[in-house]
Amino acid sequence: MHDDLIARAKAWLAEDPDADTREELARLIDAEDVKELAARFAGTLQFGTAGLRGELGAGPLRMNRAVVIRAAAGLAAYLRKQGHTDGLVVIGYDARHKSADFARDTAAVMTGAGLRAAVLPRPLPTPVLAFAIRHLGAVAGVEVTASHNPPRDNGYKVYLGDGSQIVPPADAEIAAEIEAIRSLHDVPRPDSGWETLDDGVLDAYLARTDAVLSPGSPRTARTVYTAMHGVGRDVLLAAFARAGFPAPELVAEQADPDPDFPTVAFPNPEEPGAMDLAFARARATEPDLVIANDPDADRCAVAVRDGAGWRMLRGDEVGALLAAHLVDRGVTGTFAESIVSSSLLGRIAGKAGLPYEETLTGFKWIARVEGLRYGYEEALGYCVDPEGVRDKDGITAALLITELASRLKEEGRTLLDLLDDLAVAHGLHATDQLSVRVEDLSLIADAMRRLREQPPTELAGLPITRSEDLTRGTDRLPPTDGLRYTLDGARVVVRPSGTEPKLKCYLEVVVPAAAHTDLPAARTRAADLLTTIKRDLATAAGI
């Protein structure tokens, strides 16, 4: 075992094109660090519908140039088999460690395979890449990003020519092509031959951002903005300036791209503490709302003044507010969300007489809904311009929520007032999440098995009226690893995260409120129910 491990590490080392990871691996081999080598060579980073995502480092279970070159070669082989022998592949990247290298390697591999490659001019938001695919008529797109993962991670996200992320069976077919690559020496990688795009694509994207707003709408809301050390700042500021909004107050400490994300434990607006600097800026400048993007700016977080302090709105609250705003503007088309998002969207769409669809988790599914006009997911992802970007877009979502805040401001109202109106009209929909991060992935499998073998019959005293194992699929949904419980006035979905070592449980309770005066009691009831459901579910899952 020991000799075999060292031999495999040496074979990898002989092919590794990156001086940094070669040095790291040589050190481990010289030290005969079997534990660390085993952690890197116990398998390969699996290519799935989220593409690749993992910790940077040497070896097949880490993100590095050797792994990326294989992934790019597999994608190129897949595209050629689909008949795209000279199609265009457009490549974007964020400001994380090694992102520019991975983008350049991908361009070289595509060029070597006879495809045409074009790379965005510098680190830009993921939505700009998603837009560029359709705008340039590309057959595929690649975005090098780990979104809001920790600083040590990077990732590789693949889109096909319709501008949406891959779904089965494309992921398995690309994975098979990656698997078939024996040696990196078999992958041609010329030093040139691809195009580096100018700002034309970015200008075209910014021109489209205007389309999400109503001509002549109020543009008075003042914002504090944080880019969370990512790549959103310049594009968001340009979009806000074009729209005529007041220039956002920046959270200076987080405004510049920085792959080490020094001010946050996790560069995700949902994580505790990530918004502290933004709230401090808000206390100093008294804006109407606080807006945050995640590092690749495909997500948008919104915070509002609530009493004496500031509070983050949940993704489900922003999702409902944007839907209500679009309905109010008279849009037509299908509203869609994933199964883990609040059922309030379905009620808003139903009352407006608009079609409504529920999909599996992830924008790769939401973006494929026929006739999509608006889609959202509770994890702060909103698609408000599906014709331009068939993916979540934190820039256009920020514009739209600021337009809504401006309109309400002119009426002397706030986003919280509108949320109250929605609660009275449709019932108070309160959501929460039980999210458990693990070091040992077998704990997630154990919890899922326990829930399957001994499913709960009630949670928080509410009987479970329907229990679904989503691995079997439903009449509306393809199979996925998840469980869904329908209760009297509540809903729970349990699933392993697709991008992080987490078990995620999504809870929703609906409490009727006949008038605004009933809302305080409804909120207390909802909070009590959510707390108890969370406790009972944790016990049932053994977590």
Coordinates of C-alpha atoms in Angstrom, one line a residue, residues 12 14 66 78 149 184 200 247 272 274-275 325 339 345 355 371 387 412 416 431 442 455 493-494 542:
W12 CA 1.5 12.3 -10.8
A14 CA 6.1 13.6 -13.4
A66 CA -3.4 18.9 -13.7
Y78 CA -17.6 15.7 -25.1
N149 CA -16.5 28.5 -0.4
L184 CA -1.6 14.8 -19.6
G200 CA -17.4 44.7 -25.4
A247 CA -23.7 55.7 -5.7
P272 CA -22.4 34.6 11.1
A274 CA -19.8 38.1 7.4
M275 CA -22.1 41.2 7.4
H325 CA -42.6 43.7 -7.4
I339 CA -38.2 22.5 -3.7
L345 CA -43.8 32.1 -4.4
P355 CA -47.7 29.7 -14.2
G371 CA -41.2 30.1 -20.4
E387 CA -33.3 36.2 -21.5
G412 CA -43.2 56.3 2.9
L416 CA -40.7 45.2 5.8
T431 CA -38.4 29.5 7.0
S442 CA -20.1 9.3 6.5
P455 CA -38.9 8.1 9.5
V493 CA -36.8 18.9 3.1
V494 CA -33.5 17.1 4.1
G542 CA -29.1 11.6 15.1

